[in-house]
Amino acid sequence: MAKIIFIIQREEISSKRSVLPKVLFPIETALTASLLALSNHKVTSFDLNLIGKNEDWTKKFKKLLKDFNPGFVISAPQSLTFLIKESIQETADTFFHAKQYNPAIKTIYCGQFATSYPKKALKKSTADYIIRGEYDEAIRNLINTIEKGTVPLDIIGVMGKNSTKTTPIACSHIFKELPFPAYDEFNFKQYFQFPGKGNVRYAEHSHKYTHYLTSRGCTARCCFCNVSYLRGGRKYQIRPVETVLDDLERLTCEFGIEEIHFLDENMTMNPKRTIAICDGIVKRKICFKWIASGGMSIYSLNERLLQKLKTSGCYRLNLAIESGSQTVLKHLIHKPINLSKAMDVLSIAKRLDFEIIGFFIIGLPEETKEQIDKTLKLAASSHFDYVTFSIATPQAGTAFEKSCIEKGFLKADQSLESISKRSTGTFSTNEFTSFDLEKIRWKSWDKINFTTHKKREVICKMMGITNKELSSIREQTALQFHSRWPQNQ
């Protein structure tokens, strides 16, 4: 039996950044912990996101090391595909303290950086091993191998300090078989105090909330999305509907959960399955409010499905429409959205009284100012309660990254680990500069969302903040932009 501490990575946030950090229950890591328990391993967690801003986390961690006496310390993300700028230095610091306590402890590093930049990850984190991609199965195989006293060789996704070649990215094939997540072992009630205030994924109806996964992956081919890269392939894995319903019933009845945020990358990809889940929630009388934090594909929605979502407790739609130009969607982004049908879906959703958040992206290399204007026009329509704009960022492993390298916008060995939340321009074209994009992003976000008192009131309710707090966020956003471009004032 091994004893394992999971360190949950937290985001490195600039003091000038206006967006508040979002604390997620680490559902993928909790699923991994439940898998390890099947091999009689004992697991606990140390979530850096739960530590106060000015609190010394090292004292608590050293005490945990002494009390728990682990054989393994694993640094894992809140969510594998939820884009953040993780604090790699904190991971290195936790590994340092672990080795100081007991040099025999094995340290393992998982997550986006480890997957995207494995050699840099090994060096910067000082880990004994890194795992690329989905890590539940790889961690189990690695720990079981080490516990047997044998050298871990050729485990997909695993690289060690002495590895001479880069391992393929792991795609776990056991998602549907994973046991009920280790909510208790990860002290799920701690997360009630972090409902996401000031964030578009705020738990609006109850702070007794948590996160859950019904599926992993996405088969769409959006050029800028790195989900298929981080998950080792363009695959869509699901938990059986009855398993999902059993888990939801247990969460609400046994754990007292009143709101659930699903972190599926594309929860409605299979509409029939989604309807079966919604019908099961109603039939079993499982009462909770919910949103799909990872978003829903608008091309999968229709009136019947929207009605099912509403009846089962869904109250907010996060919709990544991306562009107001059909040409950009089809030929640049490669997202299967028909804008005419999307507008019909938005009208139905509005009539059914959903809160609607729209996600848009600007700044693709071949995009024109006219096409960006079409996106801004769509975002300003009355269908949306709130919209966000991202600047196209060539993340590792994406078709967009490859295209940027080929066009000379990005060096082949350049890593963009310093960019968080896709808020920063990374290149200029004949149509726009990085400054242009960042200005459009800030100005349009502010103008479209906050022009009327009624809109501000709705947004404050959705984010759990006061008008004064909203004003502060807007001011900080403006200051952040001006601090990046002082020469353009």
Short mmCIF file of C-alpha atoms in Angstrom, two decimals:
data_model
loop_
_atom_site.label_atom_id
_atom_site.label_comp_id
_atom_site.label_asym_id
_atom_site.label_seq_id
_atom_site.Cartn_x
_atom_site.Cartn_y
_atom_site.Cartn_z
CA MET A 1 0.00 0.00 0.00
CA ALA A 2 1.30 3.45 -0.98
CA LYS A 3 0.43 6.75 0.66
CA ILE A 4 -0.07 9.62 -1.76
CA ILE A 5 -0.51 13.37 -1.37
CA PHE A 6 -2.05 15.17 -4.33
CA ILE A 7 -0.97 18.81 -4.55
CA ILE A 8 -3.62 20.76 -6.46
CA GLN A 9 -1.93 23.46 -8.52
CA ARG A 10 -3.12 27.01 -8.33
CA GLU A 11 -3.05 29.83 -10.80
CA GLU A 12 -0.34 32.44 -10.86
CA ILE A 13 -2.28 35.70 -10.98
CA SER A 14 -0.96 39.16 -11.70
CA SER A 15 -1.78 41.72 -9.02
CA LYS A 16 -3.11 43.94 -11.82
CA ARG A 17 -5.42 41.33 -13.24
CA SER A 18 -9.12 42.04 -12.77
CA VAL A 19 -10.49 38.52 -13.15
CA LEU A 20 -10.83 36.72 -9.84
CA PRO A 21 -9.38 33.20 -9.57
CA LYS A 22 -11.84 30.37 -10.00
CA VAL A 23 -11.47 27.56 -7.48
CA LEU A 24 -12.68 24.24 -8.87
CA PHE A 25 -13.21 21.00 -7.03
CA PRO A 26 -10.44 18.86 -8.66
CA ILE A 27 -12.80 16.28 -10.07
CA GLU A 28 -10.31 14.51 -12.38
CA THR A 29 -7.83 14.10 -9.55
CA ALA A 30 -10.61 12.89 -7.24
CA LEU A 31 -11.48 10.26 -9.85
CA THR A 32 -7.80 9.25 -9.94
CA ALA A 33 -7.78 8.97 -6.15
CA SER A 34 -10.81 6.67 -6.23
CA LEU A 35 -9.00 4.49 -8.78
CA LEU A 36 -5.92 4.29 -6.56
CA ALA A 37 -8.10 3.25 -3.62
CA LEU A 38 -9.03 0.10 -5.57
CA SER A 39 -5.35 -0.89 -5.29
CA ASN A 40 -5.52 -0.25 -1.51
CA HIS A 41 -3.49 2.96 -1.75
CA LYS A 42 -4.25 5.72 0.74
CA VAL A 43 -4.77 9.22 -0.66
CA THR A 44 -5.15 12.75 0.66
CA SER A 45 -4.97 16.20 -0.93
CA PHE A 46 -3.39 19.58 -0.34
CA ASP A 47 -5.12 22.20 -2.47
CA LEU A 48 -3.08 25.39 -2.79
CA ASN A 49 -6.21 27.17 -4.03
CA LEU A 50 -7.72 26.90 -0.54
CA ILE A 51 -4.79 28.70 1.09
CA GLY A 52 -5.28 32.37 1.94
CA LYS A 53 -3.48 34.99 -0.14
CA ASN A 54 -1.09 36.00 2.64
CA GLU A 55 -1.05 32.64 4.39
CA ASP A 56 2.17 30.60 4.64
CA TRP A 57 1.20 27.31 2.99
CA THR A 58 4.59 25.72 3.66
CA LYS A 59 3.91 25.28 7.39
CA LYS A 60 0.67 23.42 6.67
CA PHE A 61 2.30 21.30 4.02
CA LYS A 62 5.25 20.35 6.23
CA LYS A 63 2.81 19.32 8.96
CA LEU A 64 0.86 17.20 6.48
CA LEU A 65 4.09 15.52 5.35
CA LYS A 66 4.90 14.64 8.95
CA ASP A 67 1.39 13.48 9.85
CA PHE A 68 0.67 11.52 6.65
CA ASN A 69 4.20 10.30 5.82
CA PRO A 70 3.65 9.80 2.05
CA GLY A 71 5.65 7.74 -0.39
CA PHE A 72 4.47 9.85 -3.33
CA VAL A 73 3.71 13.56 -3.83
CA ILE A 74 1.85 14.36 -7.03
CA SER A 75 1.21 17.84 -8.43
CA ALA A 76 -2.03 17.80 -10.43
CA PRO A 77 -4.27 20.49 -11.99
CA GLN A 78 -7.73 21.63 -10.95
CA SER A 79 -8.79 20.50 -14.41
CA LEU A 80 -6.63 19.18 -17.25
CA THR A 81 -8.21 21.39 -19.92
CA PHE A 82 -9.23 24.49 -17.95
CA LEU A 83 -6.68 27.02 -19.25
CA ILE A 84 -4.66 28.72 -16.52
CA LYS A 85 -1.14 29.95 -16.00
CA GLU A 86 -0.16 27.49 -13.30
CA SER A 87 2.47 28.36 -10.72
CA ILE A 88 5.28 25.97 -11.63
CA GLN A 89 7.47 27.43 -8.89
CA GLU A 90 4.97 26.34 -6.24
CA THR A 91 5.07 22.83 -7.63
CA ALA A 92 8.87 22.88 -7.42
CA ASP A 93 8.65 24.22 -3.86
CA THR A 94 6.30 21.43 -2.74
CA PHE A 95 8.65 18.84 -4.23
CA PHE A 96 11.60 20.49 -2.45
CA HIS A 97 9.85 20.27 0.93
CA ALA A 98 8.83 16.67 0.25
CA LYS A 99 12.40 15.67 -0.54
CA GLN A 100 13.66 17.55 2.51
CA TYR A 101 11.28 15.56 4.68
CA ASN A 102 12.16 12.25 3.03
CA PRO A 103 14.48 11.98 0.00
CA ALA A 104 12.88 8.64 -0.86
CA ILE A 105 9.54 10.27 -1.71
CA LYS A 106 8.77 10.05 -5.43
CA THR A 107 7.50 13.27 -6.99
CA ILE A 108 5.20 13.31 -10.04
CA TYR A 109 4.04 16.31 -12.09
CA CYS A 110 0.85 16.30 -14.22
CA GLY A 111 -1.13 18.91 -16.11
CA GLN A 112 -1.03 21.24 -19.10
CA PHE A 113 2.58 22.38 -18.79
CA ALA A 114 3.85 18.85 -18.21
CA THR A 115 1.93 17.70 -21.27
CA SER A 116 2.85 20.58 -23.56
CA TYR A 117 6.48 21.15 -22.60
CA PRO A 118 7.72 17.89 -21.02
CA LYS A 119 11.46 18.59 -20.97
CA LYS A 120 10.98 22.07 -19.52
CA ALA A 121 8.50 20.61 -17.02
CA LEU A 122 11.00 18.04 -15.75
CA LYS A 123 13.65 20.71 -15.33
CA LYS A 124 11.52 23.49 -13.83
CA SER A 125 9.48 21.33 -11.47
CA THR A 126 12.42 19.07 -10.42
CA ALA A 127 9.97 16.14 -10.52
CA ASP A 128 11.15 12.55 -10.59
CA TYR A 129 8.48 11.86 -13.20
CA ILE A 130 6.03 13.81 -15.33
CA ILE A 131 2.84 12.50 -16.89
CA ARG A 132 1.64 13.80 -20.23
CA GLY A 133 -2.10 13.84 -20.89
CA GLU A 134 -4.79 12.01 -18.93
CA TYR A 135 -3.16 10.82 -15.78
CA ASP A 136 -5.49 8.47 -13.88
CA GLU A 137 -4.41 5.22 -15.51
CA ALA A 138 -0.77 6.32 -15.90
CA ILE A 139 -0.46 7.25 -12.20
CA ARG A 140 -1.92 3.92 -11.13
CA ASN A 141 0.44 1.98 -13.39
CA LEU A 142 3.45 4.05 -12.33
CA ILE A 143 2.81 3.72 -8.59
CA ASN A 144 1.98 0.02 -8.79
CA THR A 145 5.18 -0.59 -10.76
CA ILE A 146 7.34 1.33 -8.28
CA GLU A 147 5.66 -0.38 -5.32
CA LYS A 148 6.59 -3.76 -6.80
CA GLY A 149 10.22 -2.66 -6.79
CA THR A 150 10.62 -2.64 -10.55
CA VAL A 151 11.82 0.14 -12.85
CA PRO A 152 8.91 1.89 -14.62
CA LEU A 153 9.65 1.54 -18.32
CA ASP A 154 7.46 2.24 -21.33
CA ILE A 155 4.35 3.41 -19.43
CA ILE A 156 2.46 5.59 -21.90
CA GLY A 157 2.54 9.22 -20.81
CA VAL A 158 5.31 8.79 -18.23
CA MET A 159 8.74 10.42 -18.50
CA GLY A 160 11.48 10.31 -15.89
CA LYS A 161 14.60 12.37 -15.28
CA ASN A 162 16.66 9.91 -17.25
CA SER A 163 14.25 9.47 -20.15
CA THR A 164 16.00 9.74 -23.50
CA LYS A 165 12.87 10.21 -25.60
CA THR A 166 9.57 12.04 -25.31
CA THR A 167 6.70 9.76 -24.42
CA PRO A 168 3.39 9.90 -26.30
CA ILE A 169 0.53 11.73 -24.60
CA ALA A 170 -1.62 9.37 -22.54
CA CYS A 171 -5.27 8.80 -23.40
CA SER A 172 -6.87 6.83 -20.59
CA HIS A 173 -9.36 4.15 -21.65
CA ILE A 174 -10.95 3.51 -18.26
CA PHE A 175 -13.02 6.67 -17.73
CA LYS A 176 -16.34 4.85 -17.90
CA GLU A 177 -15.13 2.35 -15.27
CA LEU A 178 -13.80 4.84 -12.71
CA PRO A 179 -15.46 4.61 -9.28
CA PHE A 180 -17.36 7.38 -7.53
CA PRO A 181 -14.94 10.33 -7.11
CA ALA A 182 -13.14 10.72 -3.78
CA TYR A 183 -15.18 13.72 -2.61
CA ASP A 184 -14.77 12.82 1.06
CA GLU A 185 -11.00 12.27 0.86
CA PHE A 186 -10.69 15.67 -0.79
CA ASN A 187 -12.87 17.34 1.87
CA PHE A 188 -15.41 18.63 -0.63
CA LYS A 189 -17.11 20.96 1.88
CA GLN A 190 -14.01 23.19 1.89
CA TYR A 191 -14.97 24.31 -1.60
CA PHE A 192 -18.35 25.71 -0.51
CA GLN A 193 -16.58 28.92 0.54
CA PHE A 194 -15.37 29.46 -3.04
CA PRO A 195 -18.51 29.78 -5.18
CA GLY A 196 -16.74 31.72 -7.93
CA LYS A 197 -17.72 35.24 -6.95
CA GLY A 198 -17.02 37.71 -9.77
CA ASN A 199 -16.74 34.89 -12.28
CA VAL A 200 -19.04 33.85 -15.14
CA ARG A 201 -19.15 30.39 -13.56
CA TYR A 202 -20.44 31.62 -10.22
CA ALA A 203 -22.65 29.17 -8.30
CA GLU A 204 -25.70 31.42 -8.34
CA HIS A 205 -28.30 29.23 -6.63
CA SER A 206 -26.37 27.54 -3.82
CA HIS A 207 -22.88 27.59 -2.35
CA LYS A 208 -23.36 23.92 -1.50
CA TYR A 209 -22.02 23.06 -4.91
CA THR A 210 -19.39 20.90 -6.54
CA HIS A 211 -18.02 19.79 -9.91
CA TYR A 212 -18.56 16.57 -11.83
CA LEU A 213 -17.67 14.98 -15.19
CA THR A 214 -20.07 12.92 -17.29
CA SER A 215 -17.74 12.83 -20.32
CA ARG A 216 -14.22 13.70 -21.44
CA GLY A 217 -12.95 14.99 -24.74
CA CYS A 218 -14.43 16.40 -27.92
CA THR A 219 -14.37 15.30 -31.57
CA ALA A 220 -14.69 18.79 -33.04
CA ARG A 221 -11.73 20.26 -34.93
CA CYS A 222 -11.60 23.88 -33.77
CA CYS A 223 -8.18 25.14 -34.83
CA PHE A 224 -7.25 26.85 -31.55
CA CYS A 225 -8.54 24.22 -29.11
CA ASN A 226 -6.02 21.99 -27.34
CA VAL A 227 -8.47 19.57 -25.69
CA SER A 228 -7.73 16.69 -28.09
CA TYR A 229 -3.99 17.33 -27.71
CA LEU A 230 -4.09 17.35 -23.90
CA ARG A 231 -6.27 14.23 -23.85
CA GLY A 232 -4.13 12.25 -26.27
CA GLY A 233 -6.52 12.20 -29.21
CA ARG A 234 -9.80 13.40 -30.63
CA LYS A 235 -11.91 10.99 -28.63
CA TYR A 236 -15.15 11.35 -26.70
CA GLN A 237 -15.38 9.14 -23.63
CA ILE A 238 -18.51 8.86 -21.53
CA ARG A 239 -19.63 7.52 -18.20
CA PRO A 240 -22.73 5.32 -18.53
CA VAL A 241 -25.97 7.21 -18.00
CA GLU A 242 -26.98 5.05 -15.02
CA THR A 243 -23.58 5.59 -13.41
CA VAL A 244 -23.96 9.35 -13.87
CA LEU A 245 -27.44 9.28 -12.33
CA ASP A 246 -26.26 7.12 -9.41
CA ASP A 247 -23.43 9.57 -8.75
CA LEU A 248 -25.72 12.61 -8.96
CA GLU A 249 -28.21 10.96 -6.61
CA ARG A 250 -25.45 10.21 -4.12
CA LEU A 251 -24.08 13.75 -4.33
CA THR A 252 -27.45 15.32 -3.59
CA CYS A 253 -28.86 12.83 -1.08
CA GLU A 254 -25.74 11.75 0.80
CA PHE A 255 -23.50 14.80 0.42
CA GLY A 256 -26.15 17.53 0.47
CA ILE A 257 -25.09 19.09 -2.83
CA GLU A 258 -27.58 21.62 -4.21
CA GLU A 259 -25.78 22.83 -7.34
CA ILE A 260 -23.45 21.02 -9.75
CA HIS A 261 -21.13 22.44 -12.39
CA PHE A 262 -20.27 19.93 -15.09
CA LEU A 263 -16.74 20.27 -16.45
CA ASP A 264 -17.32 18.22 -19.62
CA GLU A 265 -15.63 19.85 -22.61
CA ASN A 266 -18.73 19.20 -24.72
CA MET A 267 -21.54 17.91 -22.55
CA THR A 268 -24.23 17.91 -25.26
CA MET A 269 -22.14 16.33 -28.01
CA ASN A 270 -24.47 13.33 -27.94
CA PRO A 271 -27.95 14.89 -27.62
CA LYS A 272 -29.72 11.53 -27.06
CA ARG A 273 -27.43 10.75 -24.13
CA THR A 274 -27.95 14.25 -22.70
CA ILE A 275 -31.72 13.81 -22.93
CA ALA A 276 -31.43 10.43 -21.17
CA ILE A 277 -29.51 12.09 -18.33
CA CYS A 278 -32.06 14.91 -18.07
CA ASP A 279 -34.98 12.47 -18.11
CA GLY A 280 -33.27 10.35 -15.46
CA ILE A 281 -32.78 13.37 -13.20
CA VAL A 282 -36.49 14.17 -13.43
CA LYS A 283 -37.65 10.54 -13.10
CA ARG A 284 -35.50 9.92 -10.02
CA LYS A 285 -36.48 13.32 -8.57
CA ILE A 286 -32.84 14.33 -8.14
CA CYS A 287 -33.19 17.99 -7.19
CA PHE A 288 -30.32 20.40 -7.92
CA LYS A 289 -29.51 23.37 -10.11
CA TRP A 290 -26.75 23.02 -12.66
CA ILE A 291 -24.68 24.54 -15.44
CA ALA A 292 -22.23 23.10 -17.95
CA SER A 293 -19.14 25.07 -16.96
CA GLY A 294 -17.19 23.67 -19.89
CA GLY A 295 -19.87 24.90 -22.26
CA MET A 296 -22.35 23.36 -24.68
CA SER A 297 -22.02 23.10 -28.44
CA ILE A 298 -24.74 25.32 -29.85
CA TYR A 299 -24.89 23.14 -32.98
CA SER A 300 -26.12 20.23 -30.82
CA LEU A 301 -29.03 22.18 -29.31
CA ASN A 302 -32.64 22.33 -30.41
CA GLU A 303 -35.96 23.20 -28.73
CA ARG A 304 -36.58 19.68 -27.39
CA LEU A 305 -33.13 19.41 -25.82
CA LEU A 306 -33.32 22.92 -24.39
CA GLN A 307 -36.65 22.09 -22.73
CA LYS A 308 -35.11 18.93 -21.24
CA LEU A 309 -32.14 20.91 -19.92
CA LYS A 310 -34.46 23.45 -18.31
CA THR A 311 -36.72 20.86 -16.72
CA SER A 312 -33.77 19.02 -15.18
CA GLY A 313 -32.42 22.12 -13.44
CA CYS A 314 -30.06 23.78 -15.94
CA TYR A 315 -30.31 27.56 -15.61
CA ARG A 316 -27.40 28.96 -17.61
CA LEU A 317 -25.99 28.27 -21.08
CA ASN A 318 -22.30 28.87 -21.77
CA LEU A 319 -22.12 28.99 -25.56
CA ALA A 320 -18.88 29.28 -27.53
CA ILE A 321 -20.13 30.74 -30.81
CA GLU A 322 -16.67 32.22 -31.48
CA SER A 323 -17.39 34.41 -34.53
CA GLY A 324 -20.09 36.41 -36.27
CA SER A 325 -18.60 35.51 -39.64
CA GLN A 326 -19.67 32.28 -41.28
CA THR A 327 -16.51 32.38 -43.38
CA VAL A 328 -14.30 32.52 -40.28
CA LEU A 329 -16.21 29.69 -38.63
CA LYS A 330 -16.01 27.44 -41.66
CA HIS A 331 -12.60 28.18 -43.15
CA LEU A 332 -10.46 29.49 -40.27
CA ILE A 333 -11.83 28.01 -37.04
CA HIS A 334 -13.37 24.86 -38.58
CA LYS A 335 -16.26 24.85 -36.14
CA PRO A 336 -19.52 23.29 -37.41
CA ILE A 337 -21.78 26.22 -36.52
CA ASN A 338 -24.45 27.49 -38.87
CA LEU A 339 -25.06 31.06 -37.69
CA SER A 340 -28.63 31.16 -38.97
CA LYS A 341 -29.53 28.04 -36.95
CA ALA A 342 -27.55 29.35 -33.98
CA MET A 343 -29.70 32.49 -33.90
CA ASP A 344 -32.83 30.31 -33.85
CA VAL A 345 -31.41 28.36 -30.89
CA LEU A 346 -30.58 31.59 -29.05
CA SER A 347 -34.15 32.84 -29.56
CA ILE A 348 -35.61 29.63 -28.14
CA ALA A 349 -33.20 29.68 -25.19
CA LYS A 350 -34.15 33.29 -24.45
CA ARG A 351 -37.83 32.40 -24.54
CA LEU A 352 -37.20 29.54 -22.09
CA ASP A 353 -35.57 32.06 -19.74
CA PHE A 354 -32.03 30.68 -19.67
CA GLU A 355 -29.19 32.94 -18.67
CA ILE A 356 -27.00 33.06 -21.78
CA ILE A 357 -23.28 33.72 -21.90
CA GLY A 358 -21.53 34.00 -25.25
CA PHE A 359 -17.85 33.27 -25.82
CA PHE A 360 -16.11 34.84 -28.82
CA ILE A 361 -12.60 34.84 -30.23
CA ILE A 362 -10.79 37.44 -32.33
CA GLY A 363 -7.34 37.77 -33.90
CA LEU A 364 -6.86 34.79 -36.18
CA PRO A 365 -4.06 35.51 -38.69
CA GLU A 366 -6.26 35.58 -41.80
CA GLU A 367 -9.14 37.38 -40.07
CA THR A 368 -10.08 40.83 -41.35
CA LYS A 369 -11.28 43.88 -39.44
CA GLU A 370 -14.63 43.52 -41.20
CA GLN A 371 -14.99 39.96 -39.90
CA ILE A 372 -14.07 41.08 -36.37
CA ASP A 373 -16.76 43.77 -36.65
CA LYS A 374 -19.31 41.07 -37.50
CA THR A 375 -18.33 39.22 -34.33
CA LEU A 376 -18.75 42.37 -32.23
CA LYS A 377 -22.15 43.02 -33.84
CA LEU A 378 -23.36 39.49 -33.00
CA ALA A 379 -22.02 39.74 -29.45
CA ALA A 380 -23.94 42.99 -28.95
CA SER A 381 -27.29 41.38 -29.82
CA SER A 382 -29.98 41.17 -27.16
CA HIS A 383 -29.74 37.37 -27.02
CA PHE A 384 -26.82 37.45 -24.58
CA ASP A 385 -26.78 38.39 -20.93
CA TYR A 386 -23.00 38.54 -20.92
CA VAL A 387 -20.20 38.04 -23.44
CA THR A 388 -16.45 37.49 -23.27
CA PHE A 389 -13.77 37.95 -25.91
CA SER A 390 -10.60 35.90 -26.17
CA ILE A 391 -7.61 36.70 -28.35
CA ALA A 392 -6.58 33.75 -30.49
CA THR A 393 -3.59 32.13 -28.79
CA PRO A 394 -1.50 29.41 -30.48
CA GLN A 395 -1.54 26.82 -27.71
CA ALA A 396 0.72 23.79 -27.88
CA GLY A 397 -0.41 20.93 -30.09
CA THR A 398 -3.09 22.84 -31.97
CA ALA A 399 -3.56 23.33 -35.70
CA PHE A 400 -3.41 27.06 -34.96
CA GLU A 401 0.05 26.72 -33.41
CA LYS A 402 1.28 24.81 -36.48
CA SER A 403 -0.16 27.46 -38.79
CA CYS A 404 1.46 30.29 -36.79
CA ILE A 405 4.85 28.59 -36.98
CA GLU A 406 4.49 28.08 -40.74
CA LYS A 407 3.53 31.74 -41.23
CA GLY A 408 6.37 33.01 -39.05
CA PHE A 409 4.19 34.37 -36.25
CA LEU A 410 5.69 31.94 -33.76
CA LYS A 411 9.10 30.30 -33.40
CA ALA A 412 9.13 26.50 -33.46
CA ASP A 413 10.74 26.28 -30.02
CA GLN A 414 8.68 29.08 -28.44
CA SER A 415 6.40 28.14 -25.58
CA LEU A 416 3.53 30.29 -24.46
CA GLU A 417 3.30 29.12 -20.85
CA SER A 418 3.39 32.76 -19.71
CA ILE A 419 0.04 33.54 -21.36
CA SER A 420 -3.11 33.05 -19.33
CA LYS A 421 -6.77 33.35 -20.19
CA ARG A 422 -6.10 34.24 -23.84
CA SER A 423 -6.16 37.96 -23.04
CA THR A 424 -2.87 38.93 -24.67
CA GLY A 425 -2.04 39.46 -28.32
CA THR A 426 0.92 37.36 -29.47
CA PHE A 427 1.48 38.67 -33.01
CA SER A 428 0.50 41.38 -35.50
CA THR A 429 -0.73 41.12 -39.08
CA ASN A 430 -1.46 43.56 -41.90
CA GLU A 431 -5.01 43.83 -40.52
CA PHE A 432 -4.29 44.40 -36.81
CA THR A 433 -1.58 44.68 -34.16
CA SER A 434 -1.48 43.11 -30.69
CA PHE A 435 -2.40 46.53 -29.33
CA ASP A 436 -5.45 46.72 -31.62
CA LEU A 437 -6.72 43.33 -30.46
CA GLU A 438 -6.26 44.03 -26.77
CA LYS A 439 -7.98 47.39 -27.11
CA ILE A 440 -10.91 45.85 -29.03
CA ARG A 441 -11.17 43.10 -26.43
CA TRP A 442 -11.29 45.52 -23.50
CA LYS A 443 -13.43 48.26 -25.06
CA SER A 444 -15.97 45.89 -26.61
CA TRP A 445 -16.27 43.82 -23.43
CA ASP A 446 -16.98 46.96 -21.41
CA LYS A 447 -19.30 48.65 -23.91
CA ILE A 448 -21.41 45.62 -24.79
CA ASN A 449 -21.87 44.25 -21.28
CA PHE A 450 -22.35 47.34 -19.13
CA THR A 451 -24.12 50.05 -21.13
CA THR A 452 -27.42 49.89 -19.24
CA HIS A 453 -28.36 49.66 -15.58
CA LYS A 454 -30.53 46.62 -16.30
CA LYS A 455 -27.64 44.71 -17.90
CA ARG A 456 -25.35 45.55 -15.01
CA GLU A 457 -27.94 44.32 -12.52
CA VAL A 458 -28.33 41.01 -14.36
CA ILE A 459 -24.56 40.49 -14.56
CA CYS A 460 -24.08 41.31 -10.87
CA LYS A 461 -26.66 38.66 -10.00
CA MET A 462 -24.99 36.10 -12.28
CA MET A 463 -21.58 36.80 -10.74
CA GLY A 464 -22.65 37.23 -7.12
CA ILE A 465 -21.25 40.75 -6.81
CA THR A 466 -22.45 44.28 -6.05
CA ASN A 467 -22.49 47.18 -8.49
CA LYS A 468 -19.56 48.64 -6.58
CA GLU A 469 -17.57 45.44 -7.01
CA LEU A 470 -18.45 45.35 -10.71
CA SER A 471 -17.21 48.93 -11.09
CA SER A 472 -13.95 47.89 -9.44
CA ILE A 473 -13.52 44.98 -11.88
CA ARG A 474 -14.09 47.31 -14.82
CA GLU A 475 -11.60 49.84 -13.46
CA GLN A 476 -8.96 47.16 -12.87
CA THR A 477 -9.46 45.82 -16.39
CA ALA A 478 -8.88 49.30 -17.83
CA LEU A 479 -5.79 49.81 -15.65
CA GLN A 480 -4.41 46.46 -16.75
CA PHE A 481 -4.77 47.41 -20.41
CA HIS A 482 -3.14 50.82 -19.92
CA SER A 483 -0.28 49.32 -17.90
CA ARG A 484 0.52 46.99 -20.80
CA TRP A 485 0.52 49.81 -23.35
CA PRO A 486 1.78 52.99 -21.62
CA GLN A 487 3.39 54.22 -24.83
CA ASN A 488 -0.01 54.28 -26.57
CA GLN A 489 -1.67 56.61 -24.06
#
